[in-house]
PDB file of C-alpha atoms in Angstrom:
ATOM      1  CA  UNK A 214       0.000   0.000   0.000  1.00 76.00           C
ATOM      2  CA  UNK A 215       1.455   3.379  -1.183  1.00 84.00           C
ATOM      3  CA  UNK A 216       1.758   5.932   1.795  1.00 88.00           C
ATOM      4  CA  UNK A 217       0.451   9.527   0.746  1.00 90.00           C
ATOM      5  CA  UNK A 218       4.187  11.010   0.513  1.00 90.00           C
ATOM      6  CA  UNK A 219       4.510   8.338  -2.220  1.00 89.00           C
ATOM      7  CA  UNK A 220       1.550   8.835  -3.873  1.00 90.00           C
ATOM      8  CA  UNK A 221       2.471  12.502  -4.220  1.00 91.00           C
ATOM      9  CA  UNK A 222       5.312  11.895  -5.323  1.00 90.00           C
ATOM     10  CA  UNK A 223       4.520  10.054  -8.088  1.00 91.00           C
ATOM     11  CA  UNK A 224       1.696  12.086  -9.321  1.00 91.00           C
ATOM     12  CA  UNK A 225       4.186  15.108  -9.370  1.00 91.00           C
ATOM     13  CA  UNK A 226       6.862  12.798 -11.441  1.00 90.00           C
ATOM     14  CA  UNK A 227       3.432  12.019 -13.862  1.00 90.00           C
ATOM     15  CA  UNK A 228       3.047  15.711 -14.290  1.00 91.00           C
ATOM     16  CA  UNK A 229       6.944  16.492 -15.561  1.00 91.00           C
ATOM     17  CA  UNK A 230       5.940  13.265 -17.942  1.00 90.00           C
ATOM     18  CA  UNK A 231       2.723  13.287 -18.933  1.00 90.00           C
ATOM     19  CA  UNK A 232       3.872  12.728 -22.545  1.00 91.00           C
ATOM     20  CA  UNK A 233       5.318   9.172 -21.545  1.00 91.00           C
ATOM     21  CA  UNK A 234       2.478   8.526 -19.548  1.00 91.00           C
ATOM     22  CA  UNK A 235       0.305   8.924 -22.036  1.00 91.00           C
ATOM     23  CA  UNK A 236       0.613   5.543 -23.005  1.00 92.00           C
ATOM     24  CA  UNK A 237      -1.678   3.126 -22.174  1.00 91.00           C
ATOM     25  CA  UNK A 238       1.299   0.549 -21.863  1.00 93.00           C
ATOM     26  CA  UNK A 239       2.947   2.292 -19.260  1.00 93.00           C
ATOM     27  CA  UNK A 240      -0.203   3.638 -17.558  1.00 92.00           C
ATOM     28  CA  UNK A 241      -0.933  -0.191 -17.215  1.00 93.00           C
ATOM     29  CA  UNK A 242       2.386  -0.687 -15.461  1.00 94.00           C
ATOM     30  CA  UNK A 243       1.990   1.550 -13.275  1.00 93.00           C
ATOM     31  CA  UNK A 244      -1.389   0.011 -12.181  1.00 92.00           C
ATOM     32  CA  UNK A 245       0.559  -2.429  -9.847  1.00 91.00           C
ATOM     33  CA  UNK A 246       2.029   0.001  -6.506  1.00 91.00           C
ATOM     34  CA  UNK A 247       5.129  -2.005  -6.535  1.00 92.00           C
ATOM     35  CA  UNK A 248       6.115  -0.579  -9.670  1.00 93.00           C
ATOM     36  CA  UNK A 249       5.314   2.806  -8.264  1.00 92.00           C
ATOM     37  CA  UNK A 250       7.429   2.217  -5.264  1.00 92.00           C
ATOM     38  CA  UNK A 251      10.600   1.234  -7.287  1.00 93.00           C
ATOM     39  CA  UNK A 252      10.110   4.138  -9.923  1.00 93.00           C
ATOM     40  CA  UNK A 253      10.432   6.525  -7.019  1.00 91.00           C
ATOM     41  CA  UNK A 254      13.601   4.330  -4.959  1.00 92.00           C
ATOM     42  CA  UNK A 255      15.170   4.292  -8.666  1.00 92.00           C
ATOM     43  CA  UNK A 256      14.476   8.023  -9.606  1.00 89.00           C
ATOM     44  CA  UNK A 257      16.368   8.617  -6.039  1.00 89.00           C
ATOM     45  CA  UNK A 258      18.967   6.728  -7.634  1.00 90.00           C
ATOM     46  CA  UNK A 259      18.800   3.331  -6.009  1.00 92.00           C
ATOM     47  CA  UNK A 260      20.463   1.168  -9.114  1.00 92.00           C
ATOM     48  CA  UNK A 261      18.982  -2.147  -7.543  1.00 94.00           C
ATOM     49  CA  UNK A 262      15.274  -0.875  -7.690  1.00 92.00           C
ATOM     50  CA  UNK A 263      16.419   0.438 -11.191  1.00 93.00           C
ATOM     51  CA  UNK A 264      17.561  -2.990 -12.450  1.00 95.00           C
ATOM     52  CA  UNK A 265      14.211  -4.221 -10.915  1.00 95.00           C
ATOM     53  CA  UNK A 266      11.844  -1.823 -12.281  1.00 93.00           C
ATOM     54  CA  UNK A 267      13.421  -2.592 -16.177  1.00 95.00           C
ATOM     55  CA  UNK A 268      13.705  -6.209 -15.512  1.00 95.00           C
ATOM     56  CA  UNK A 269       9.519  -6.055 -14.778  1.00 95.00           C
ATOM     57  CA  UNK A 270       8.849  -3.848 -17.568  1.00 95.00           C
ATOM     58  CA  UNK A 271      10.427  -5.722 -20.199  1.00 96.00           C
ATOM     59  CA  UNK A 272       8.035  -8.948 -18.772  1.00 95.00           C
ATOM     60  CA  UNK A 273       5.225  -6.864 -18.438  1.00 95.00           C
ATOM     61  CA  UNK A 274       6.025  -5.035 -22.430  1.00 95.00           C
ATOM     62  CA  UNK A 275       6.941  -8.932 -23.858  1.00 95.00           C
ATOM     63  CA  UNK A 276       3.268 -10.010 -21.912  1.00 94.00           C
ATOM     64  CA  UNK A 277       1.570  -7.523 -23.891  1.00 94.00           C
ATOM     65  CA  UNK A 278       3.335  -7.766 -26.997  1.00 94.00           C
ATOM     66  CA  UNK A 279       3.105 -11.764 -26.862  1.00 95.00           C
ATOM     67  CA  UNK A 280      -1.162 -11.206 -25.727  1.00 94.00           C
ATOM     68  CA  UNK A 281      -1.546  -8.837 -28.894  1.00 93.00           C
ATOM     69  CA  UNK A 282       0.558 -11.442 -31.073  1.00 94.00           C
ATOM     70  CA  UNK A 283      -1.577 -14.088 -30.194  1.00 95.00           C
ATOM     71  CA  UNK A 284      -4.764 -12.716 -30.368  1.00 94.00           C
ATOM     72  CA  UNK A 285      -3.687 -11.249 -33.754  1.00 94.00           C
ATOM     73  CA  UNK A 286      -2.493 -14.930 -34.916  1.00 95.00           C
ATOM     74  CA  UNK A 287      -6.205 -16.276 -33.667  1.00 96.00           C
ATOM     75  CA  UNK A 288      -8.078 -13.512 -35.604  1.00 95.00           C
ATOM     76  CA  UNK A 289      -6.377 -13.950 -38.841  1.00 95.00           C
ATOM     77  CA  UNK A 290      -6.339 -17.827 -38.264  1.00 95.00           C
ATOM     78  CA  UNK A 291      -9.935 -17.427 -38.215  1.00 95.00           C
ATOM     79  CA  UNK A 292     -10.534 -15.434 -40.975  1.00 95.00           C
ATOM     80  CA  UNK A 293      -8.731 -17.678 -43.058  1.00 94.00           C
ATOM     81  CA  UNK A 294     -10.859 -20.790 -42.075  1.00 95.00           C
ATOM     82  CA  UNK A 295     -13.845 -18.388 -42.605  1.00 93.00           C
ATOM     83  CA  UNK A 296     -13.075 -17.825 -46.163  1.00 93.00           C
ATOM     84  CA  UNK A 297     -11.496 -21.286 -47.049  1.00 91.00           C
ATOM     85  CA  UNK A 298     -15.293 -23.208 -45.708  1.00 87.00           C
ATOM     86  CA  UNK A 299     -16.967 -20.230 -48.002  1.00 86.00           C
ATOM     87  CA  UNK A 300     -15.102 -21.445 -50.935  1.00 85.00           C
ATOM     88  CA  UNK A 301     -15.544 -24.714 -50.039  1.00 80.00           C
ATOM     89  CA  UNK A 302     -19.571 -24.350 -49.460  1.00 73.00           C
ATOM     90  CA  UNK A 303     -19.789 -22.474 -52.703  1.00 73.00           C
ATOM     91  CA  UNK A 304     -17.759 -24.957 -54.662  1.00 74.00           C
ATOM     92  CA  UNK A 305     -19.447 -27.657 -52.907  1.00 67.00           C
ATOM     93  CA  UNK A 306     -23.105 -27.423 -53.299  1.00 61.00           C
ATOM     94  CA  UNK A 307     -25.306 -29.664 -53.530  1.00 62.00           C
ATOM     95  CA  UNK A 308     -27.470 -30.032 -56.250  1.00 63.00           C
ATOM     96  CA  UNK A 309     -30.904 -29.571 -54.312  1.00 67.00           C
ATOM     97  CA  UNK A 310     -28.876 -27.017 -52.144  1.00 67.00           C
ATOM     98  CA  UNK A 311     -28.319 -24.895 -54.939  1.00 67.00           C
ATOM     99  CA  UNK A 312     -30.278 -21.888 -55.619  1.00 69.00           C
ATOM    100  CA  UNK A 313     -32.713 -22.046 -58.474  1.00 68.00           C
ATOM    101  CA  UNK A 314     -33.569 -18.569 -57.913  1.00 69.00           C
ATOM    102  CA  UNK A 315     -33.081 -15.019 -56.949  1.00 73.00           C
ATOM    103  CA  UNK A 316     -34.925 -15.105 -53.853  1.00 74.00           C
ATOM    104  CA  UNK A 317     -32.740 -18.011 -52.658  1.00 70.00           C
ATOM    105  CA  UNK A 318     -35.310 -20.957 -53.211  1.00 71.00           C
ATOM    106  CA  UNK A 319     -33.144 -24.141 -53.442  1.00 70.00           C
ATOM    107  CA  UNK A 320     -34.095 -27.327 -55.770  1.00 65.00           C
ATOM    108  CA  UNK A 321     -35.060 -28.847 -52.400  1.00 68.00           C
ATOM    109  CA  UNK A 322     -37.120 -26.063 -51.415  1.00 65.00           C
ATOM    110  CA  UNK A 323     -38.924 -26.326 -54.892  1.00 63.00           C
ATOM    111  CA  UNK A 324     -40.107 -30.024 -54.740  1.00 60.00           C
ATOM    112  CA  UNK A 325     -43.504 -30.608 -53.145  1.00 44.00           C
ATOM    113  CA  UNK A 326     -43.307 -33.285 -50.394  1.00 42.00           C
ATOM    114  CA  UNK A 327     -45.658 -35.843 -50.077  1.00 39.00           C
ATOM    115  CA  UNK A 328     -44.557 -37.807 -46.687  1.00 42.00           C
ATOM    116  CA  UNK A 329     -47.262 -40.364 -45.756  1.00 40.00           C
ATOM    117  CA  UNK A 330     -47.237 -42.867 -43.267  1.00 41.00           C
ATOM    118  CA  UNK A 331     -46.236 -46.097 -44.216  1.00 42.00           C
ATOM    119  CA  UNK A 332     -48.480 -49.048 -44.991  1.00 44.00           C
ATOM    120  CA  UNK A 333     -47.936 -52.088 -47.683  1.00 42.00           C
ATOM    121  CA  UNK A 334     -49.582 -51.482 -50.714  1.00 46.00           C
ATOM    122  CA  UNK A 335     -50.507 -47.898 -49.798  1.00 47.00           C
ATOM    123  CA  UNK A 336     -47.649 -45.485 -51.333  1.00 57.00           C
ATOM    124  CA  UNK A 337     -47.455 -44.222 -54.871  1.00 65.00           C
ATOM    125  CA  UNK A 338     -43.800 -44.529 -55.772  1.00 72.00           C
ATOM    126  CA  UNK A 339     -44.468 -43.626 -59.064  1.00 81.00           C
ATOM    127  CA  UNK A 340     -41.424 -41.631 -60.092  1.00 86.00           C
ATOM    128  CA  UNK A 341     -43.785 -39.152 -62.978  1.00 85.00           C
ATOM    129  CA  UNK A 342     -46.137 -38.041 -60.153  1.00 82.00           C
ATOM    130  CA  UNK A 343     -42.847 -36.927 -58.303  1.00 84.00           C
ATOM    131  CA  UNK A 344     -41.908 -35.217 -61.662  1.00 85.00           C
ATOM    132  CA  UNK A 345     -44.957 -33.048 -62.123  1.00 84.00           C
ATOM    133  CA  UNK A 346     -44.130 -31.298 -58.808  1.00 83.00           C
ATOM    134  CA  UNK A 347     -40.898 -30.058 -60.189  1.00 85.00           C
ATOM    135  CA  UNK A 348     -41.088 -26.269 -60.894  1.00 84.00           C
ATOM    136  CA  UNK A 349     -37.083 -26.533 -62.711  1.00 84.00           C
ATOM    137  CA  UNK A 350     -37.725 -27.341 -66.252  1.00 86.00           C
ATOM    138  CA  UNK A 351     -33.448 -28.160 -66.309  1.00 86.00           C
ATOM    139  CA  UNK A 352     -34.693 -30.713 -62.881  1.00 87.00           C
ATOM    140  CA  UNK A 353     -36.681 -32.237 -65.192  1.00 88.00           C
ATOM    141  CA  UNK A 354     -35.040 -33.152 -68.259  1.00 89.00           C
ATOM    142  CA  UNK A 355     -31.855 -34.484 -65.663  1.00 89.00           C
ATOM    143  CA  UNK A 356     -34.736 -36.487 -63.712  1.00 91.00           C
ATOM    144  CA  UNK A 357     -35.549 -38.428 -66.956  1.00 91.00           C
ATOM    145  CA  UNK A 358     -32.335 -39.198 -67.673  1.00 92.00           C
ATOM    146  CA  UNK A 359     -31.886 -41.777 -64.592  1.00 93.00           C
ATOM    147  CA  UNK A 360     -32.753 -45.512 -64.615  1.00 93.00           C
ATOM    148  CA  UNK A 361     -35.565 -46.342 -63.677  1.00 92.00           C
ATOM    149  CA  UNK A 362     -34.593 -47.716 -60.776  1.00 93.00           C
ATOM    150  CA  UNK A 363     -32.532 -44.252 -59.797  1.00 93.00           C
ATOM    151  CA  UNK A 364     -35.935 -42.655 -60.148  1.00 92.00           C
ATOM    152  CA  UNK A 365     -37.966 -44.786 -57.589  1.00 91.00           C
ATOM    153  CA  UNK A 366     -35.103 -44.335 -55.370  1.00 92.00           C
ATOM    154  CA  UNK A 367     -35.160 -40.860 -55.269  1.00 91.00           C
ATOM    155  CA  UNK A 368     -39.050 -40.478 -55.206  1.00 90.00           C
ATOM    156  CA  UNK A 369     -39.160 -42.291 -51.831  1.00 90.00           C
ATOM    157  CA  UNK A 370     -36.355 -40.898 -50.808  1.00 89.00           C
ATOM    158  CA  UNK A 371     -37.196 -37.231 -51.582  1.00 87.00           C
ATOM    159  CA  UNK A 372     -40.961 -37.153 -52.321  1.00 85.00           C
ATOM    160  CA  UNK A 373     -42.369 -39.340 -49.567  1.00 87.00           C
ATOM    161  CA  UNK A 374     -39.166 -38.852 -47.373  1.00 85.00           C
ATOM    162  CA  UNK A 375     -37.978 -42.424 -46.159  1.00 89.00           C
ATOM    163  CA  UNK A 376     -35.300 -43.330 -45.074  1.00 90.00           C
ATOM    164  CA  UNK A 377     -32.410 -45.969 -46.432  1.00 90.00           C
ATOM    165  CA  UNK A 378     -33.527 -48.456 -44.374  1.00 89.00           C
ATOM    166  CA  UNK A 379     -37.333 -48.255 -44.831  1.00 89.00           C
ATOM    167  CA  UNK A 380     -36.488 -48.277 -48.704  1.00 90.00           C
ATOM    168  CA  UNK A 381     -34.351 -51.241 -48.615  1.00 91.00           C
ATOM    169  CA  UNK A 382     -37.346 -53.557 -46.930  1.00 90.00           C
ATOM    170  CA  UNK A 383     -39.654 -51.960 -49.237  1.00 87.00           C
ATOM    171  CA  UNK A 384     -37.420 -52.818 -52.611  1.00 87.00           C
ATOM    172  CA  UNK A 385     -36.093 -56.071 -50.501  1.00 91.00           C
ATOM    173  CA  UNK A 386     -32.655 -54.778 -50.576  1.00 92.00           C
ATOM    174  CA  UNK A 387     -29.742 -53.760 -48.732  1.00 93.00           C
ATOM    175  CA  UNK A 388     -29.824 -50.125 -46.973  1.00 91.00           C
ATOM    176  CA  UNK A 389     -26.195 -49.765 -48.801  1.00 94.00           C
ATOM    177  CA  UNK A 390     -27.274 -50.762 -52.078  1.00 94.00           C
ATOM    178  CA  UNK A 391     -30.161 -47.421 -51.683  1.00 93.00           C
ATOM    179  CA  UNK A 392     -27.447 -44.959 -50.782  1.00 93.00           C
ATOM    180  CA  UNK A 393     -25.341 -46.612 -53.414  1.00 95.00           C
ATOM    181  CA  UNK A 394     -28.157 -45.989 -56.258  1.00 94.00           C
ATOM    182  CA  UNK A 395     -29.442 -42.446 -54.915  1.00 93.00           C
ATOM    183  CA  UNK A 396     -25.898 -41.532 -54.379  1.00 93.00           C
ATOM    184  CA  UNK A 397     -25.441 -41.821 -58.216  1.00 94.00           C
ATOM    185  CA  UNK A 398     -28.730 -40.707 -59.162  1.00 92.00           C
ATOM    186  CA  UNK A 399     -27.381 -37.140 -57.461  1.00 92.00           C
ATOM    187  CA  UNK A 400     -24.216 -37.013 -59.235  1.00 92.00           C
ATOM    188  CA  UNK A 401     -25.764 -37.409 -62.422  1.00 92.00           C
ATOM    189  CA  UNK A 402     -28.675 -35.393 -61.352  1.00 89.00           C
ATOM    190  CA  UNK A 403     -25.473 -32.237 -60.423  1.00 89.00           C
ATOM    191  CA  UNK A 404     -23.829 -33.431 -63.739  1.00 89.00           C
ATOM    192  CA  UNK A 405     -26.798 -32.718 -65.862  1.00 88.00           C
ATOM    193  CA  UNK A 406     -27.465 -29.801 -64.283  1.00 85.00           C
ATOM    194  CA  UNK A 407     -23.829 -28.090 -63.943  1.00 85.00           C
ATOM    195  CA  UNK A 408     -23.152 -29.109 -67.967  1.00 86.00           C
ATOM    196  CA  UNK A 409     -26.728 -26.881 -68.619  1.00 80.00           C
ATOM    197  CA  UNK A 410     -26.077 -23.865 -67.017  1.00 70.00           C
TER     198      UNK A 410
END
């Protein structure tokens, strides 16, 4: 704790420096009263407390400097990643992810869907009912281009919204052979597409 002789002290020393404390490093220093104490035992000339009192600056300076380095290092870090996933995302799309419009209305957006519950015998897999509820006139012409098989895939998949699985024990195959089969319905669905544009 600084006695008020110190304190008075100091503040006069301030006022025949104010341009050096006008820094906001050193007016941090100076937060701690230890440092205070040894400015004014090293301004009396006490070499030891003036040894001392540059010995805990240059920490305190290399602190900050090391702080501002890092944080700098994090914040361009981060702006990097943030513009290498936004190439990525816009090189990577999707094809129903990709806007079809203006307004930002995706291909997935655009297709009605027609979930129902599931009971044998009940659902209408039939892949041209799924094509009449495309509003993409380019959707359409890649749609008919699949196998048949590609296109009853992807109208339970994306029209009545099962699942893999639930596909697989309606077609009375496996859950990988589905992905397999939609998986290359998309590609030539984004093929298509990408060659048309």
């Amino acid at each position: 704790m600084l006695t008020a002789e110190q304190i008075r002290i100091f503040q006069e020393y301030k006022k025949n420096k104010k341009r050096i404390f006008s820094d906001r490093i050193i007016q941090s220093f100076f937060q701690d009263g230890v440092h205070i104490e040894l400015l004014i035992l090293a301004s009396d000339g006490n070499s030891d407390a003036q040894k001392q009192i540059e010995e805990k600056f240059l920490r305190h300076y290399f602190r900050i400097r090391f702080i501002n380095y890092v944080s700098s290092t994090i914040k361009f870090y981060t702006i990097g990643q943030q513009r290498a996933l936004q190439k990525y995302d816009t090189r990577s799309l999707l094809v129903l992810d990709k806007p079809i419009s203006e307004n930002g209305i995706t291909l997935k957006d655009s297709l009605e869907s027609k979930h129902s519950s599931y009971k044998e015998g009940s659902i209408n897999a039939d892949p041209k009912y799924f094509l009449e509820s495309f509003t993409n006139s380019l959707l359409e012409e890649a749609f008919q281009l699949l196998t048949e098989k590609q296109k009853i895939i992807a109208t339970l998949c994306y029209a009545l919204s099962f699942q893999d699985n639930e596909i697989a024990k309606m077609i009375k195959v496996s859950p990988q052979a589905i992905g397999k089969t939609r998986n290359l319905a998309l590609r030539k669905l984004k093929i298509y597409m990408t060659e048309r544009r």
